Amino acid sequence: HVFVEKPVGRDPEEIKAVAGEAEARGLVVMPGHNYAYIPEFDRMNRLTRSGDLGDIRALFITYVIQHPEEIARDYSGILEEVMVHHAYLAVSLLGTPERVVAGAPTTGWVEHPEEDQAWMTLDYGSATVHAFATFAVDDMSNAPWTFIVKILGTRGTATLDWRTAIFNRPLGTLSTA
């Protein structure tokens, strides 16, 4: 059996090849989508699938943690590093979207060529997913959107928020978690 970290593949064909090889050998291959195993997300998924939240109308997924260019240059851009998480969380909660629109503004970094911000809107007919991620800035407001997953239904809402517990740790890009 194989536990695969991101990226599982560079395109859908590579991912299908990995899945096909595992199936042919009778093995389980599982991507390490770490946010999907957070207890609050599991609860959110159960509430969504059970219908307790009613008809889902909106899902917001936001990641806002500034990465100075000297740290960011060790990573690919925000799309590959972070937005992949937004995509699998949305698909886990709501399934395959009907349409996806996405974009990334011009990077603010001087030498690192990768994108420092990106957004996606996933269209599910009567529901939309609004996803945003940035390495460009921190949110220093009184209610920061460091990492938030919020789902809004006709009978209820659920939230996963990294800011429910605060402590300092010297990791450079995630000094407060």
PDB file of C-alpha atoms in Angstrom, residues 2-86:
ATOM      1  CA  VAL A   2       1.199   3.523  -0.752  1.00  0.00           C
ATOM      2  CA  PHE A   3       0.641   6.875   0.961  1.00  0.00           C
ATOM      3  CA  VAL A   4       1.368   9.604  -1.622  1.00  0.00           C
ATOM      4  CA  GLU A   5       2.141  13.239  -0.795  1.00  0.00           C
ATOM      5  CA  LYS A   6       1.274  16.044  -3.192  1.00  0.00           C
ATOM      6  CA  PRO A   7       1.558  16.325  -6.021  1.00  0.00           C
ATOM      7  CA  VAL A   8       0.142  12.884  -6.823  1.00  0.00           C
ATOM      8  CA  GLY A   9       0.783  13.666 -10.497  1.00  0.00           C
ATOM      9  CA  ARG A  10       1.303  16.606 -12.800  1.00  0.00           C
ATOM     10  CA  ASP A  11      -1.872  15.977 -14.783  1.00  0.00           C
ATOM     11  CA  PRO A  12      -5.004  13.786 -14.670  1.00  0.00           C
ATOM     12  CA  GLU A  13      -3.377  11.098 -16.821  1.00  0.00           C
ATOM     13  CA  GLU A  14      -0.535  10.591 -14.329  1.00  0.00           C
ATOM     14  CA  ILE A  15      -3.043  10.348 -11.468  1.00  0.00           C
ATOM     15  CA  LYS A  16      -5.115   7.810 -13.416  1.00  0.00           C
ATOM     16  CA  ALA A  17      -1.953   5.782 -14.107  1.00  0.00           C
ATOM     17  CA  VAL A  18      -1.094   5.665 -10.385  1.00  0.00           C
ATOM     18  CA  ALA A  19      -4.660   4.610  -9.519  1.00  0.00           C
ATOM     19  CA  GLY A  20      -4.670   1.991 -12.304  1.00  0.00           C
ATOM     20  CA  GLU A  21      -1.372   0.493 -11.173  1.00  0.00           C
ATOM     21  CA  ALA A  22      -2.611   0.242  -7.591  1.00  0.00           C
ATOM     22  CA  GLU A  23      -5.849  -1.408  -8.700  1.00  0.00           C
ATOM     23  CA  ALA A  24      -3.988  -3.880 -10.940  1.00  0.00           C
ATOM     24  CA  ARG A  25      -1.807  -4.919  -7.980  1.00  0.00           C
ATOM     25  CA  GLY A  26      -4.669  -5.023  -5.475  1.00  0.00           C
ATOM     26  CA  LEU A  27      -3.134  -2.226  -3.418  1.00  0.00           C
ATOM     27  CA  VAL A  28      -4.506   0.906  -1.802  1.00  0.00           C
ATOM     28  CA  VAL A  29      -2.943   4.204  -2.868  1.00  0.00           C
ATOM     29  CA  MET A  30      -4.020   7.161  -0.785  1.00  0.00           C
ATOM     30  CA  PRO A  31      -3.104  10.827  -1.254  1.00  0.00           C
ATOM     31  CA  GLY A  32      -1.967  12.568   1.921  1.00  0.00           C
ATOM     32  CA  HIS A  33      -4.534  15.340   1.903  1.00  0.00           C
ATOM     33  CA  ASN A  34      -3.710  16.496   5.400  1.00  0.00           C
ATOM     34  CA  TYR A  35      -6.502  19.063   5.868  1.00  0.00           C
ATOM     35  CA  ALA A  36      -9.148  16.449   5.061  1.00  0.00           C
ATOM     36  CA  TYR A  37      -8.268  14.587   8.267  1.00  0.00           C
ATOM     37  CA  ILE A  38      -8.675  17.504  10.673  1.00  0.00           C
ATOM     38  CA  PRO A  39     -11.508  16.563  13.091  1.00  0.00           C
ATOM     39  CA  GLU A  40     -13.405  19.801  12.403  1.00  0.00           C
ATOM     40  CA  PHE A  41     -13.371  19.073   8.662  1.00  0.00           C
ATOM     41  CA  ASP A  42     -14.563  15.524   9.265  1.00  0.00           C
ATOM     42  CA  ARG A  43     -17.469  16.938  11.283  1.00  0.00           C
ATOM     43  CA  MET A  44     -18.192  19.463   8.514  1.00  0.00           C
ATOM     44  CA  ASN A  45     -18.231  16.662   5.946  1.00  0.00           C
ATOM     45  CA  ARG A  46     -20.593  14.527   8.073  1.00  0.00           C
ATOM     46  CA  LEU A  47     -22.976  17.470   8.595  1.00  0.00           C
ATOM     47  CA  THR A  48     -22.969  18.221   4.875  1.00  0.00           C
ATOM     48  CA  ARG A  49     -23.519  14.615   3.754  1.00  0.00           C
ATOM     49  CA  SER A  50     -26.221  13.948   6.349  1.00  0.00           C
ATOM     50  CA  GLY A  51     -28.222  16.970   5.182  1.00  0.00           C
ATOM     51  CA  ASP A  52     -28.135  18.578   8.634  1.00  0.00           C
ATOM     52  CA  LEU A  53     -26.937  21.856   7.097  1.00  0.00           C
ATOM     53  CA  GLY A  54     -29.754  21.818   4.535  1.00  0.00           C
ATOM     54  CA  ASP A  55     -29.042  22.776   0.944  1.00  0.00           C
ATOM     55  CA  ILE A  56     -25.484  24.035   0.688  1.00  0.00           C
ATOM     56  CA  ARG A  57     -25.368  27.444  -0.963  1.00  0.00           C
ATOM     57  CA  ALA A  58     -21.800  28.664  -0.329  1.00  0.00           C
ATOM     58  CA  LEU A  59     -18.394  27.390   0.724  1.00  0.00           C
ATOM     59  CA  PHE A  60     -15.466  29.680   1.511  1.00  0.00           C
ATOM     60  CA  ILE A  61     -11.892  28.404   1.755  1.00  0.00           C
ATOM     61  CA  THR A  62      -9.207  30.967   2.538  1.00  0.00           C
ATOM     62  CA  TYR A  63      -5.495  30.676   3.301  1.00  0.00           C
ATOM     63  CA  VAL A  64      -3.610  33.877   4.186  1.00  0.00           C
ATOM     64  CA  ILE A  65      -0.019  33.479   5.416  1.00  0.00           C
ATOM     65  CA  GLN A  66       2.679  35.841   4.201  1.00  0.00           C
ATOM     66  CA  HIS A  67       5.866  34.215   2.935  1.00  0.00           C
ATOM     67  CA  PRO A  68       8.770  36.618   2.404  1.00  0.00           C
ATOM     68  CA  GLU A  69      10.383  36.089  -0.986  1.00  0.00           C
ATOM     69  CA  GLU A  70      13.545  34.588   0.540  1.00  0.00           C
ATOM     70  CA  ILE A  71      11.377  31.809   2.036  1.00  0.00           C
ATOM     71  CA  ALA A  72       8.913  31.546  -0.874  1.00  0.00           C
ATOM     72  CA  ARG A  73      11.661  30.888  -3.414  1.00  0.00           C
ATOM     73  CA  ASP A  74      12.064  27.424  -1.847  1.00  0.00           C
ATOM     74  CA  TYR A  75       8.481  26.626  -2.912  1.00  0.00           C
ATOM     75  CA  SER A  76       6.532  26.490  -6.120  1.00  0.00           C
ATOM     76  CA  GLY A  77       3.707  29.010  -6.411  1.00  0.00           C
ATOM     77  CA  ILE A  78       0.546  29.298  -4.341  1.00  0.00           C
ATOM     78  CA  LEU A  79      -1.430  27.232  -6.883  1.00  0.00           C
ATOM     79  CA  GLU A  80       0.615  24.064  -6.426  1.00  0.00           C
ATOM     80  CA  GLU A  81       1.534  24.577  -2.779  1.00  0.00           C
ATOM     81  CA  VAL A  82      -1.834  25.611  -1.341  1.00  0.00           C
ATOM     82  CA  MET A  83      -4.741  25.765  -3.805  1.00  0.00           C
ATOM     83  CA  VAL A  84      -4.608  21.998  -4.323  1.00  0.00           C
ATOM     84  CA  HIS A  85      -5.897  21.763  -0.739  1.00  0.00           C
ATOM     85  CA  HIS A  86      -8.767  24.112  -1.529  1.00  0.00           C
TER      86      HIS A  86
END
